[in-house]
Amino acid sequence: MSQTSVLIVDDISTTREDIKRLLYFEEDIKVIGEASDGEEAVRAVEALRPDVVLMDINMPGMDGIAASEAITSRVPETAVVIISIQKESEYLRKAMAAGARDYLVKPFTSSDLAETIRRVGRNQKQQILQLRAPTPKEAPQTTAPANRMLVVFSSKGGVGKTTLACNLAVSLAQETRQNVALVDLNLQSGNVALMLNIIPQGTIAELVQEEDRGEISLVNNYLYPHLSGLKVLPAPLKPEQAEVVAVKDIEAILKLLKGNYTYIVVDTAPAFNDLTLSALDLADDILLVFTPDLPALKCAKTDLEVLERLNQASKVKAVLNKSTLENGISLAEIKQSLGVTPLAILPQAEKMVLASVNRGHPFVLIHPGSVIAQRIKELAENFMPAAMGKRIKGRQKRFFFLSKLL
């Protein structure tokens, strides 16, 4: 059995001992050393070369953020997991920007700790193998892979993420006539069911409490059919019900859906929380949504940096929403700032979108001829086998034309 080697870094000796006790019975995880401050941690990593470092964020002298930056720079094959009592997203962003691969908030259980170490260690080893492997000659892709999971994400609210997820999922269901599932992973304030005029009797909160939740037949009982042919797994009806949903439950459900549905669209909370991180890990494509304003652009840039640290950048497809010729940031400025070209540019259509949301009917169904509905359809085609070749070339020409206008 291969083991994941771990170095524990914390200025409090009792905390280090507590972590070692939590990992004592994990046969595939081995603690090979410990350090009491950032400088000692850097020296220990250079000497021991552990797979994973568990790093406390608040320490005297060189803190966890500075130590993480030094470690990821000097020993890139070692992954850092930050540990803190802080729950604020700003701490998470600083940790990820410093090179950390994950973030644990105290107190945590032994299973949470072990699962995080395994996931981070596994991803780090895969990245190393990819970097060391010879680059194969690129073959022209003729088909899109089946059973794709599309995660729609932004850490900023108000950019139209849920609206995009709903209309994209409906478009996939309508155009492909395949099995398509839409999962609302914004557990405390999800609105997918509301936007699709679905009144759920049971949600993901009830599903995870079922004994046979590992059976697709049971999961299907919690998927509500939409008139488009789409199946929807709603978020809990009350925010407090989100507490019963664990990361392991989400991972199991998403894997089960991926094995039984051609397309799975996941709408996420506007934050890099544990549930979102799990979905991002399982995603085939990450649709990063942003709008043409400075706050959204700043947030998108940070999101891209964090996703790069999480080894997820290759999955990202940027989607510019609410684009307008007036008062918005130009496409050239967006490309320069983010370093990416949007896969899709969705025009501003505030009145139509608002009416669609209030009626609970996706605009791709009630206004299929509108420009924004056509753009959603074109976006969906990127994930279909027939989306290659001439269709993509045609879209690239249209986007080039748009870039001159914006």
mmCIF file of C-alpha atoms in Angstrom:
data_model
loop_
_atom_site.group_PDB
_atom_site.id
_atom_site.type_symbol
_atom_site.label_atom_id
_atom_site.label_comp_id
_atom_site.label_asym_id
_atom_site.label_seq_id
_atom_site.Cartn_x
_atom_site.Cartn_y
_atom_site.Cartn_z
ATOM 1 C CA MET A 1 0.000 0.000 0.000
ATOM 2 C CA SER A 2 1.414 3.388 -0.979
ATOM 3 C CA GLN A 3 1.399 5.929 1.824
ATOM 4 C CA THR A 4 0.946 9.693 1.771
ATOM 5 C CA SER A 5 3.693 11.283 3.872
ATOM 6 C CA VAL A 6 2.702 14.247 6.043
ATOM 7 C CA LEU A 7 4.528 17.033 7.893
ATOM 8 C CA ILE A 8 2.591 18.805 10.684
ATOM 9 C CA VAL A 9 3.319 22.495 11.327
ATOM 10 C CA ASP A 10 1.840 24.279 14.352
ATOM 11 C CA ASP A 11 3.370 26.420 17.086
ATOM 12 C CA ILE A 12 1.284 24.638 19.751
ATOM 13 C CA SER A 13 2.673 21.210 20.620
ATOM 14 C CA THR A 14 -0.656 19.867 21.909
ATOM 15 C CA THR A 15 -2.274 20.672 18.555
ATOM 16 C CA ARG A 16 0.434 18.730 16.739
ATOM 17 C CA GLU A 17 -0.152 15.769 19.046
ATOM 18 C CA ASP A 18 -3.928 15.986 18.513
ATOM 19 C CA ILE A 19 -3.462 15.850 14.735
ATOM 20 C CA LYS A 20 -1.145 12.855 15.030
ATOM 21 C CA ARG A 21 -3.759 11.079 17.131
ATOM 22 C CA LEU A 22 -6.438 11.790 14.525
ATOM 23 C CA LEU A 23 -4.249 10.156 11.880
ATOM 24 C CA TYR A 24 -2.955 7.262 13.991
ATOM 25 C CA PHE A 25 -5.302 4.634 12.542
ATOM 26 C CA GLU A 26 -5.004 5.786 8.911
ATOM 27 C CA GLU A 27 -2.775 3.099 7.389
ATOM 28 C CA ASP A 28 -2.254 4.959 4.122
ATOM 29 C CA ILE A 29 -1.131 8.202 5.820
ATOM 30 C CA LYS A 30 2.225 8.511 7.593
ATOM 31 C CA VAL A 31 3.382 11.471 9.705
ATOM 32 C CA ILE A 32 7.109 11.812 9.010
ATOM 33 C CA GLY A 33 7.853 15.023 10.877
ATOM 34 C CA GLU A 34 6.671 18.192 12.560
ATOM 35 C CA ALA A 35 7.681 21.823 12.944
ATOM 36 C CA SER A 36 6.746 24.628 15.327
ATOM 37 C CA ASP A 37 7.121 27.651 13.029
ATOM 38 C CA GLY A 38 7.316 28.629 9.386
ATOM 39 C CA GLU A 39 11.097 28.752 9.065
ATOM 40 C CA GLU A 40 11.485 25.331 10.674
ATOM 41 C CA ALA A 41 8.759 24.032 8.351
ATOM 42 C CA VAL A 42 10.599 25.189 5.227
ATOM 43 C CA ARG A 43 13.813 23.504 6.398
ATOM 44 C CA ALA A 44 11.940 20.297 7.266
ATOM 45 C CA VAL A 45 10.219 20.159 3.878
ATOM 46 C CA GLU A 46 13.521 20.609 2.056
ATOM 47 C CA ALA A 47 15.023 17.756 4.093
ATOM 48 C CA LEU A 48 12.085 15.314 4.276
ATOM 49 C CA ARG A 49 10.201 16.053 1.025
ATOM 50 C CA PRO A 50 6.724 15.125 2.374
ATOM 51 C CA ASP A 51 3.752 14.678 0.063
ATOM 52 C CA VAL A 52 1.523 16.973 2.151
ATOM 53 C CA VAL A 53 2.164 19.691 4.743
ATOM 54 C CA LEU A 54 -0.546 20.521 7.298
ATOM 55 C CA MET A 55 0.212 24.190 7.971
ATOM 56 C CA ASP A 56 -1.269 26.360 10.730
ATOM 57 C CA ILE A 57 -1.913 29.835 9.360
ATOM 58 C CA ASN A 58 -1.212 31.888 12.517
ATOM 59 C CA MET A 59 2.294 31.388 13.916
ATOM 60 C CA PRO A 60 4.943 33.746 15.344
ATOM 61 C CA GLY A 61 7.743 34.769 13.027
ATOM 62 C CA MET A 62 7.140 33.356 9.559
ATOM 63 C CA ASP A 63 3.413 32.623 9.434
ATOM 64 C CA GLY A 64 1.657 29.897 7.465
ATOM 65 C CA ILE A 65 1.038 32.082 4.413
ATOM 66 C CA ALA A 66 4.700 33.071 4.042
ATOM 67 C CA ALA A 67 5.860 29.512 4.719
ATOM 68 C CA SER A 68 3.446 28.155 2.110
ATOM 69 C CA GLU A 69 4.815 30.545 -0.505
ATOM 70 C CA ALA A 70 8.380 29.474 0.292
ATOM 71 C CA ILE A 71 7.557 25.757 0.223
ATOM 72 C CA THR A 72 5.607 25.797 -3.040
ATOM 73 C CA SER A 73 8.407 27.808 -4.642
ATOM 74 C CA ARG A 74 11.316 25.668 -3.395
ATOM 75 C CA VAL A 75 9.677 22.225 -3.267
ATOM 76 C CA PRO A 76 6.783 22.288 -5.783
ATOM 77 C CA GLU A 77 6.176 18.531 -5.468
ATOM 78 C CA THR A 78 4.953 19.079 -1.879
ATOM 79 C CA ALA A 79 1.330 20.195 -1.392
ATOM 80 C CA VAL A 80 0.274 22.486 1.456
ATOM 81 C CA VAL A 81 -3.030 22.309 3.345
ATOM 82 C CA ILE A 82 -3.688 25.392 5.477
ATOM 83 C CA ILE A 83 -5.298 24.925 8.908
ATOM 84 C CA SER A 84 -7.007 27.817 10.690
ATOM 85 C CA ILE A 85 -9.829 28.777 13.018
ATOM 86 C CA GLN A 86 -10.762 31.524 10.560
ATOM 87 C CA LYS A 87 -13.725 30.919 8.247
ATOM 88 C CA GLU A 88 -13.523 34.159 6.259
ATOM 89 C CA SER A 89 -13.148 33.785 2.503
ATOM 90 C CA GLU A 90 -10.293 36.326 2.537
ATOM 91 C CA TYR A 91 -8.133 33.896 4.505
ATOM 92 C CA LEU A 92 -8.956 31.166 2.019
ATOM 93 C CA ARG A 93 -8.004 33.362 -0.915
ATOM 94 C CA LYS A 94 -4.707 34.341 0.714
ATOM 95 C CA ALA A 95 -3.938 30.696 1.405
ATOM 96 C CA MET A 96 -4.680 29.609 -2.162
ATOM 97 C CA ALA A 97 -2.757 32.546 -3.601
ATOM 98 C CA ALA A 98 0.221 31.450 -1.479
ATOM 99 C CA GLY A 99 0.128 28.039 -3.116
ATOM 100 C CA ALA A 100 -1.972 26.028 -0.666
ATOM 101 C CA ARG A 101 -3.998 23.207 -2.230
ATOM 102 C CA ASP A 102 -6.759 23.089 0.373
ATOM 103 C CA TYR A 103 -8.012 24.691 3.582
ATOM 104 C CA LEU A 104 -9.298 23.127 6.814
ATOM 105 C CA VAL A 105 -11.156 25.069 9.513
ATOM 106 C CA LYS A 106 -10.736 23.978 13.128
ATOM 107 C CA PRO A 107 -12.228 21.939 14.657
ATOM 108 C CA PHE A 108 -12.343 19.135 12.108
ATOM 109 C CA THR A 109 -12.983 15.409 12.353
ATOM 110 C CA SER A 110 -10.489 12.643 11.670
ATOM 111 C CA SER A 111 -12.427 11.666 8.534
ATOM 112 C CA ASP A 112 -12.391 15.267 7.218
ATOM 113 C CA LEU A 113 -8.649 15.466 7.830
ATOM 114 C CA ALA A 114 -7.864 12.098 6.268
ATOM 115 C CA GLU A 115 -10.087 12.698 3.215
ATOM 116 C CA THR A 116 -8.441 16.071 2.598
ATOM 117 C CA ILE A 117 -4.928 14.613 2.842
ATOM 118 C CA ARG A 118 -5.810 11.776 0.474
ATOM 119 C CA ARG A 119 -7.455 14.071 -2.080
ATOM 120 C CA VAL A 120 -4.667 16.643 -2.033
ATOM 121 C CA GLY A 121 -1.951 13.997 -2.110
ATOM 122 C CA ARG A 122 -3.618 12.169 -4.990
ATOM 123 C CA ASN A 123 -4.063 15.349 -7.045
ATOM 124 C CA GLN A 124 -0.484 16.424 -6.376
ATOM 125 C CA LYS A 125 0.933 13.073 -7.494
ATOM 126 C CA GLN A 126 -1.186 13.146 -10.651
ATOM 127 C CA GLN A 127 0.091 16.616 -11.492
ATOM 128 C CA ILE A 128 3.707 15.502 -11.008
ATOM 129 C CA LEU A 129 3.177 12.511 -13.297
ATOM 130 C CA GLN A 130 1.624 14.750 -15.952
ATOM 131 C CA LEU A 131 4.545 17.161 -15.774
ATOM 132 C CA ARG A 132 7.097 14.350 -16.046
ATOM 133 C CA ALA A 133 5.308 12.464 -18.812
ATOM 134 C CA PRO A 134 6.417 13.137 -22.401
ATOM 135 C CA THR A 135 4.049 15.373 -24.303
ATOM 136 C CA PRO A 136 2.149 13.296 -26.878
ATOM 137 C CA LYS A 137 1.430 14.601 -30.331
ATOM 138 C CA GLU A 138 -1.920 16.302 -30.403
ATOM 139 C CA ALA A 139 -4.544 14.418 -32.344
ATOM 140 C CA PRO A 140 -7.493 16.309 -33.794
ATOM 141 C CA GLN A 141 -10.510 15.880 -31.532
ATOM 142 C CA THR A 142 -13.604 14.798 -33.406
ATOM 143 C CA THR A 143 -16.017 14.074 -30.582
ATOM 144 C CA ALA A 144 -16.761 15.433 -27.145
ATOM 145 C CA PRO A 145 -16.472 12.985 -24.243
ATOM 146 C CA ALA A 146 -19.689 11.451 -22.954
ATOM 147 C CA ASN A 147 -20.952 11.801 -19.383
ATOM 148 C CA ARG A 148 -19.652 15.312 -18.780
ATOM 149 C CA MET A 149 -20.015 17.235 -15.573
ATOM 150 C CA LEU A 150 -20.243 21.001 -16.039
ATOM 151 C CA VAL A 151 -19.774 23.051 -12.865
ATOM 152 C CA VAL A 152 -21.012 26.642 -13.083
ATOM 153 C CA PHE A 153 -19.056 28.819 -10.663
ATOM 154 C CA SER A 154 -18.213 32.311 -9.496
ATOM 155 C CA SER A 155 -17.230 33.430 -6.015
ATOM 156 C CA LYS A 156 -19.177 36.641 -6.663
ATOM 157 C CA GLY A 157 -22.944 36.772 -6.407
ATOM 158 C CA GLY A 158 -25.155 38.573 -8.891
ATOM 159 C CA VAL A 159 -23.302 37.585 -12.065
ATOM 160 C CA GLY A 160 -26.130 35.357 -13.367
ATOM 161 C CA LYS A 161 -24.626 32.012 -12.439
ATOM 162 C CA THR A 162 -27.886 30.249 -11.559
ATOM 163 C CA THR A 163 -29.697 31.683 -14.574
ATOM 164 C CA LEU A 164 -26.931 30.366 -16.802
ATOM 165 C CA ALA A 165 -26.926 26.934 -15.129
ATOM 166 C CA CYS A 166 -30.694 26.521 -15.561
ATOM 167 C CA ASN A 167 -30.837 27.655 -19.181
ATOM 168 C CA LEU A 168 -27.720 25.706 -20.150
ATOM 169 C CA ALA A 169 -29.090 22.504 -18.608
ATOM 170 C CA VAL A 170 -32.448 22.972 -20.343
ATOM 171 C CA SER A 171 -30.700 23.634 -23.650
ATOM 172 C CA LEU A 172 -28.609 20.462 -23.295
ATOM 173 C CA ALA A 173 -31.739 18.438 -22.533
ATOM 174 C CA GLN A 174 -33.644 19.921 -25.466
ATOM 175 C CA GLU A 175 -30.870 19.692 -28.037
ATOM 176 C CA THR A 176 -29.376 16.295 -27.177
ATOM 177 C CA ARG A 177 -32.470 14.396 -25.958
ATOM 178 C CA GLN A 178 -30.057 12.661 -23.583
ATOM 179 C CA ASN A 179 -30.292 12.171 -19.818
ATOM 180 C CA VAL A 180 -29.415 15.531 -18.252
ATOM 181 C CA ALA A 181 -29.335 16.280 -14.511
ATOM 182 C CA LEU A 182 -29.116 19.689 -12.845
ATOM 183 C CA VAL A 183 -27.843 19.759 -9.248
ATOM 184 C CA ASP A 184 -28.346 22.787 -6.989
ATOM 185 C CA LEU A 185 -25.266 22.782 -4.757
ATOM 186 C CA ASN A 186 -25.959 26.231 -3.319
ATOM 187 C CA LEU A 187 -27.361 24.489 -0.266
ATOM 188 C CA GLN A 188 -28.218 27.497 1.894
ATOM 189 C CA SER A 189 -29.756 29.767 -0.715
ATOM 190 C CA GLY A 190 -30.240 27.821 -3.928
ATOM 191 C CA ASN A 191 -32.896 29.009 -6.392
ATOM 192 C CA VAL A 192 -32.760 26.413 -9.157
ATOM 193 C CA ALA A 193 -36.146 24.887 -8.260
ATOM 194 C CA LEU A 194 -37.712 28.349 -8.080
ATOM 195 C CA MET A 195 -36.348 29.367 -11.480
ATOM 196 C CA LEU A 196 -37.724 26.181 -13.054
ATOM 197 C CA ASN A 197 -41.125 26.439 -11.344
ATOM 198 C CA ILE A 198 -40.543 23.209 -9.414
ATOM 199 C CA ILE A 199 -42.075 22.704 -5.965
ATOM 200 C CA PRO A 200 -40.012 19.916 -4.378
ATOM 201 C CA GLN A 201 -41.370 17.614 -1.698
ATOM 202 C CA GLY A 202 -37.904 16.282 -0.950
ATOM 203 C CA THR A 203 -34.445 17.709 -1.566
ATOM 204 C CA ILE A 204 -30.801 16.754 -1.373
ATOM 205 C CA ALA A 205 -31.043 17.160 2.422
ATOM 206 C CA GLU A 206 -33.530 14.298 2.645
ATOM 207 C CA LEU A 207 -31.665 12.213 0.070
ATOM 208 C CA VAL A 208 -28.430 12.096 2.085
ATOM 209 C CA GLN A 209 -30.329 10.735 5.082
ATOM 210 C CA GLU A 210 -31.627 7.712 3.156
ATOM 211 C CA GLU A 211 -29.963 4.372 3.884
ATOM 212 C CA ASP A 212 -29.900 3.390 0.193
ATOM 213 C CA ARG A 213 -28.621 6.739 -1.095
ATOM 214 C CA GLY A 214 -25.886 4.886 -2.975
ATOM 215 C CA GLU A 215 -28.474 3.414 -5.366
ATOM 216 C CA ILE A 216 -29.300 5.340 -8.538
ATOM 217 C CA SER A 217 -32.925 4.214 -8.299
ATOM 218 C CA LEU A 218 -33.269 6.080 -4.995
ATOM 219 C CA VAL A 219 -31.425 9.151 -6.261
ATOM 220 C CA ASN A 220 -33.780 9.245 -9.245
ATOM 221 C CA ASN A 221 -36.710 9.498 -6.823
ATOM 222 C CA TYR A 222 -35.336 12.868 -5.690
ATOM 223 C CA LEU A 223 -34.773 14.156 -9.218
ATOM 224 C CA TYR A 224 -37.739 16.256 -10.343
ATOM 225 C CA PRO A 225 -38.657 16.171 -14.047
ATOM 226 C CA HIS A 226 -38.865 19.444 -15.938
ATOM 227 C CA LEU A 227 -40.956 19.877 -19.078
ATOM 228 C CA SER A 228 -37.744 20.163 -21.101
ATOM 229 C CA GLY A 229 -36.768 16.612 -20.174
ATOM 230 C CA LEU A 230 -34.273 17.826 -17.590
ATOM 231 C CA LYS A 231 -34.068 16.195 -14.118
ATOM 232 C CA VAL A 232 -33.434 18.496 -11.137
ATOM 233 C CA LEU A 233 -31.972 17.769 -7.688
ATOM 234 C CA PRO A 234 -33.056 20.764 -5.563
ATOM 235 C CA ALA A 235 -31.222 22.439 -2.705
ATOM 236 C CA PRO A 236 -32.690 22.237 0.833
ATOM 237 C CA LEU A 237 -35.790 24.309 1.459
ATOM 238 C CA LYS A 238 -34.331 25.855 4.626
ATOM 239 C CA PRO A 239 -30.740 27.067 5.157
ATOM 240 C CA GLU A 240 -30.266 25.081 8.375
ATOM 241 C CA GLN A 241 -30.999 21.833 6.528
ATOM 242 C CA ALA A 242 -27.712 22.238 4.666
ATOM 243 C CA GLU A 243 -25.872 21.121 7.799
ATOM 244 C CA VAL A 244 -26.860 17.471 7.260
ATOM 245 C CA VAL A 245 -25.137 17.358 3.859
ATOM 246 C CA ALA A 246 -21.505 16.209 4.099
ATOM 247 C CA VAL A 247 -18.758 16.388 1.497
ATOM 248 C CA LYS A 248 -18.645 12.603 1.190
ATOM 249 C CA ASP A 249 -22.396 12.585 0.428
ATOM 250 C CA ILE A 250 -21.983 15.114 -2.372
ATOM 251 C CA GLU A 251 -19.036 13.247 -3.855
ATOM 252 C CA ALA A 252 -20.995 9.982 -3.838
ATOM 253 C CA ILE A 253 -24.103 11.548 -5.412
ATOM 254 C CA LEU A 254 -22.172 13.360 -8.138
ATOM 255 C CA LYS A 255 -20.188 10.228 -9.018
ATOM 256 C CA LEU A 256 -23.411 8.227 -9.171
ATOM 257 C CA LEU A 257 -25.041 10.797 -11.447
ATOM 258 C CA LYS A 258 -21.974 10.934 -13.649
ATOM 259 C CA GLY A 259 -22.191 7.205 -14.153
ATOM 260 C CA ASN A 260 -25.844 7.357 -15.193
ATOM 261 C CA TYR A 261 -26.424 10.729 -16.908
ATOM 262 C CA THR A 262 -24.894 12.005 -20.119
ATOM 263 C CA TYR A 263 -24.649 15.559 -18.801
ATOM 264 C CA ILE A 264 -24.608 16.830 -15.228
ATOM 265 C CA VAL A 265 -24.791 20.587 -14.655
ATOM 266 C CA VAL A 266 -23.923 21.755 -11.136
ATOM 267 C CA ASP A 267 -24.850 25.190 -9.806
ATOM 268 C CA THR A 268 -22.602 26.129 -6.882
ATOM 269 C CA ALA A 269 -22.557 28.545 -3.979
ATOM 270 C CA PRO A 270 -20.581 31.762 -4.584
ATOM 271 C CA ALA A 271 -17.663 30.583 -2.430
ATOM 272 C CA PHE A 272 -14.775 28.133 -2.380
ATOM 273 C CA ASN A 273 -16.364 25.992 0.342
ATOM 274 C CA ASP A 274 -15.745 22.257 0.829
ATOM 275 C CA LEU A 275 -18.779 21.220 -1.222
ATOM 276 C CA THR A 276 -17.800 23.463 -4.112
ATOM 277 C CA LEU A 277 -14.216 22.191 -4.007
ATOM 278 C CA SER A 278 -15.496 18.613 -4.257
ATOM 279 C CA ALA A 279 -17.607 19.492 -7.297
ATOM 280 C CA LEU A 280 -14.674 21.275 -8.922
ATOM 281 C CA ASP A 281 -12.512 18.183 -8.397
ATOM 282 C CA LEU A 282 -15.076 15.984 -10.168
ATOM 283 C CA ALA A 283 -15.857 18.468 -12.946
ATOM 284 C CA ASP A 284 -14.924 17.931 -16.561
ATOM 285 C CA ASP A 285 -15.531 21.607 -17.306
ATOM 286 C CA ILE A 286 -15.724 24.651 -15.032
ATOM 287 C CA LEU A 287 -17.767 27.542 -16.401
ATOM 288 C CA LEU A 288 -16.420 30.655 -14.692
ATOM 289 C CA VAL A 289 -19.080 33.360 -14.965
ATOM 290 C CA PHE A 290 -18.360 37.083 -14.708
ATOM 291 C CA THR A 291 -19.809 40.398 -15.826
ATOM 292 C CA PRO A 292 -18.062 43.376 -17.502
ATOM 293 C CA ASP A 293 -17.515 45.477 -14.376
ATOM 294 C CA LEU A 294 -14.444 46.003 -12.205
ATOM 295 C CA PRO A 295 -15.637 44.174 -9.045
ATOM 296 C CA ALA A 296 -16.654 41.099 -11.056
ATOM 297 C CA LEU A 297 -13.459 41.199 -13.101
ATOM 298 C CA LYS A 298 -11.331 41.435 -9.959
ATOM 299 C CA CYS A 299 -13.211 38.501 -8.468
ATOM 300 C CA ALA A 300 -12.841 36.441 -11.662
ATOM 301 C CA LYS A 301 -9.103 37.078 -11.687
ATOM 302 C CA THR A 302 -8.839 35.848 -8.093
ATOM 303 C CA ASP A 303 -10.989 32.824 -8.937
ATOM 304 C CA LEU A 304 -8.661 31.933 -11.807
ATOM 305 C CA GLU A 305 -5.633 32.227 -9.523
ATOM 306 C CA VAL A 306 -7.229 29.955 -6.927
ATOM 307 C CA LEU A 307 -8.276 27.423 -9.572
ATOM 308 C CA GLU A 308 -4.712 27.429 -10.872
ATOM 309 C CA ARG A 309 -3.476 26.605 -7.371
ATOM 310 C CA LEU A 310 -6.040 23.809 -7.185
ATOM 311 C CA ASN A 311 -4.771 22.302 -10.461
ATOM 312 C CA GLN A 312 -8.154 23.006 -12.068
ATOM 313 C CA ALA A 313 -7.201 25.749 -14.526
ATOM 314 C CA SER A 314 -7.237 23.422 -17.541
ATOM 315 C CA LYS A 315 -10.964 22.825 -16.997
ATOM 316 C CA VAL A 316 -11.958 26.500 -16.980
ATOM 317 C CA LYS A 317 -14.148 28.004 -19.686
ATOM 318 C CA ALA A 318 -14.819 31.693 -19.098
ATOM 319 C CA VAL A 319 -18.332 33.020 -19.728
ATOM 320 C CA LEU A 320 -18.889 36.765 -20.022
ATOM 321 C CA ASN A 321 -22.469 37.554 -19.001
ATOM 322 C CA LYS A 322 -24.550 40.742 -19.324
ATOM 323 C CA SER A 323 -22.267 42.092 -22.024
ATOM 324 C CA THR A 324 -23.141 45.521 -23.382
ATOM 325 C CA LEU A 325 -21.627 48.011 -25.785
ATOM 326 C CA GLU A 326 -22.240 50.824 -23.294
ATOM 327 C CA ASN A 327 -20.269 51.487 -20.108
ATOM 328 C CA GLY A 328 -18.831 47.975 -19.922
ATOM 329 C CA ILE A 329 -15.170 46.974 -19.912
ATOM 330 C CA SER A 330 -14.006 46.057 -23.409
ATOM 331 C CA LEU A 331 -13.264 42.494 -24.431
ATOM 332 C CA ALA A 332 -9.647 43.461 -25.111
ATOM 333 C CA GLU A 333 -9.288 44.750 -21.545
ATOM 334 C CA ILE A 334 -10.892 41.568 -20.209
ATOM 335 C CA LYS A 335 -8.480 39.377 -22.165
ATOM 336 C CA GLN A 336 -5.535 41.423 -20.943
ATOM 337 C CA SER A 337 -6.662 41.304 -17.309
ATOM 338 C CA LEU A 338 -7.691 37.648 -17.087
ATOM 339 C CA GLY A 339 -5.385 36.134 -19.663
ATOM 340 C CA VAL A 340 -8.255 34.127 -21.148
ATOM 341 C CA THR A 341 -10.722 34.571 -24.003
ATOM 342 C CA PRO A 342 -14.383 33.978 -23.079
ATOM 343 C CA LEU A 343 -15.829 30.828 -24.600
ATOM 344 C CA ALA A 344 -19.228 32.553 -24.635
ATOM 345 C CA ILE A 345 -20.390 36.164 -24.579
ATOM 346 C CA LEU A 346 -23.974 36.552 -23.381
ATOM 347 C CA PRO A 347 -25.632 39.908 -24.097
ATOM 348 C CA GLN A 348 -27.456 42.056 -21.582
ATOM 349 C CA ALA A 349 -31.164 41.193 -21.686
ATOM 350 C CA GLU A 350 -32.337 42.356 -18.294
ATOM 351 C CA LYS A 351 -36.093 42.706 -18.916
ATOM 352 C CA MET A 352 -36.477 39.384 -20.692
ATOM 353 C CA VAL A 353 -34.337 37.500 -18.167
ATOM 354 C CA LEU A 354 -36.161 39.049 -15.207
ATOM 355 C CA ALA A 355 -39.567 38.149 -16.668
ATOM 356 C CA SER A 356 -38.335 34.626 -17.315
ATOM 357 C CA VAL A 357 -37.097 34.228 -13.741
ATOM 358 C CA ASN A 358 -40.312 35.601 -12.230
ATOM 359 C CA ARG A 359 -42.434 33.221 -14.320
ATOM 360 C CA GLY A 360 -40.238 30.220 -13.589
ATOM 361 C CA HIS A 361 -39.756 29.482 -17.295
ATOM 362 C CA PRO A 362 -36.245 29.487 -18.842
ATOM 363 C CA PHE A 363 -35.864 32.006 -21.640
ATOM 364 C CA VAL A 364 -34.345 29.354 -23.922
ATOM 365 C CA LEU A 365 -37.853 27.835 -23.989
ATOM 366 C CA ILE A 366 -40.120 30.872 -24.093
ATOM 367 C CA HIS A 367 -37.837 33.110 -26.207
ATOM 368 C CA PRO A 368 -35.820 30.573 -28.241
ATOM 369 C CA GLY A 369 -35.187 33.042 -31.055
ATOM 370 C CA SER A 370 -33.645 35.728 -28.834
ATOM 371 C CA VAL A 371 -29.946 36.486 -29.145
ATOM 372 C CA ILE A 372 -29.171 35.376 -25.596
ATOM 373 C CA ALA A 373 -31.033 32.076 -26.065
ATOM 374 C CA GLN A 374 -29.066 31.423 -29.250
ATOM 375 C CA ARG A 375 -25.805 32.146 -27.425
ATOM 376 C CA ILE A 376 -26.751 29.674 -24.688
ATOM 377 C CA LYS A 377 -27.483 27.078 -27.355
ATOM 378 C CA GLU A 378 -24.109 27.735 -28.973
ATOM 379 C CA LEU A 379 -22.430 27.391 -25.590
ATOM 380 C CA ALA A 380 -24.183 24.060 -25.031
ATOM 381 C CA GLU A 381 -23.013 22.829 -28.438
ATOM 382 C CA ASN A 382 -19.419 23.071 -27.236
ATOM 383 C CA PHE A 383 -20.072 20.082 -25.010
ATOM 384 C CA MET A 384 -21.852 17.966 -27.613
ATOM 385 C CA PRO A 385 -20.121 15.626 -30.092
ATOM 386 C CA ALA A 386 -21.513 17.662 -33.006
ATOM 387 C CA ALA A 387 -20.022 20.831 -31.548
ATOM 388 C CA MET A 388 -16.686 20.329 -33.268
ATOM 389 C CA GLY A 389 -15.442 21.358 -36.686
ATOM 390 C CA LYS A 390 -17.477 23.846 -38.667
ATOM 391 C CA ARG A 391 -19.740 24.924 -35.800
ATOM 392 C CA ILE A 392 -16.832 25.941 -33.615
ATOM 393 C CA LYS A 393 -15.085 27.696 -36.477
ATOM 394 C CA GLY A 394 -18.255 29.634 -37.189
ATOM 395 C CA ARG A 395 -18.532 30.728 -33.588
ATOM 396 C CA GLN A 396 -14.902 31.776 -33.468
ATOM 397 C CA LYS A 397 -15.537 34.098 -36.399
ATOM 398 C CA ARG A 398 -18.552 35.606 -34.623
ATOM 399 C CA PHE A 399 -16.561 36.139 -31.413
ATOM 400 C CA PHE A 400 -13.768 37.778 -33.414
ATOM 401 C CA PHE A 401 -16.332 40.151 -34.881
ATOM 402 C CA LEU A 402 -17.742 40.831 -31.415
ATOM 403 C CA SER A 403 -14.293 41.584 -30.039
ATOM 404 C CA LYS A 404 -14.091 44.480 -32.471
ATOM 405 C CA LEU A 405 -17.388 45.857 -31.225
ATOM 406 C CA LEU A 406 -16.782 45.509 -27.475
#
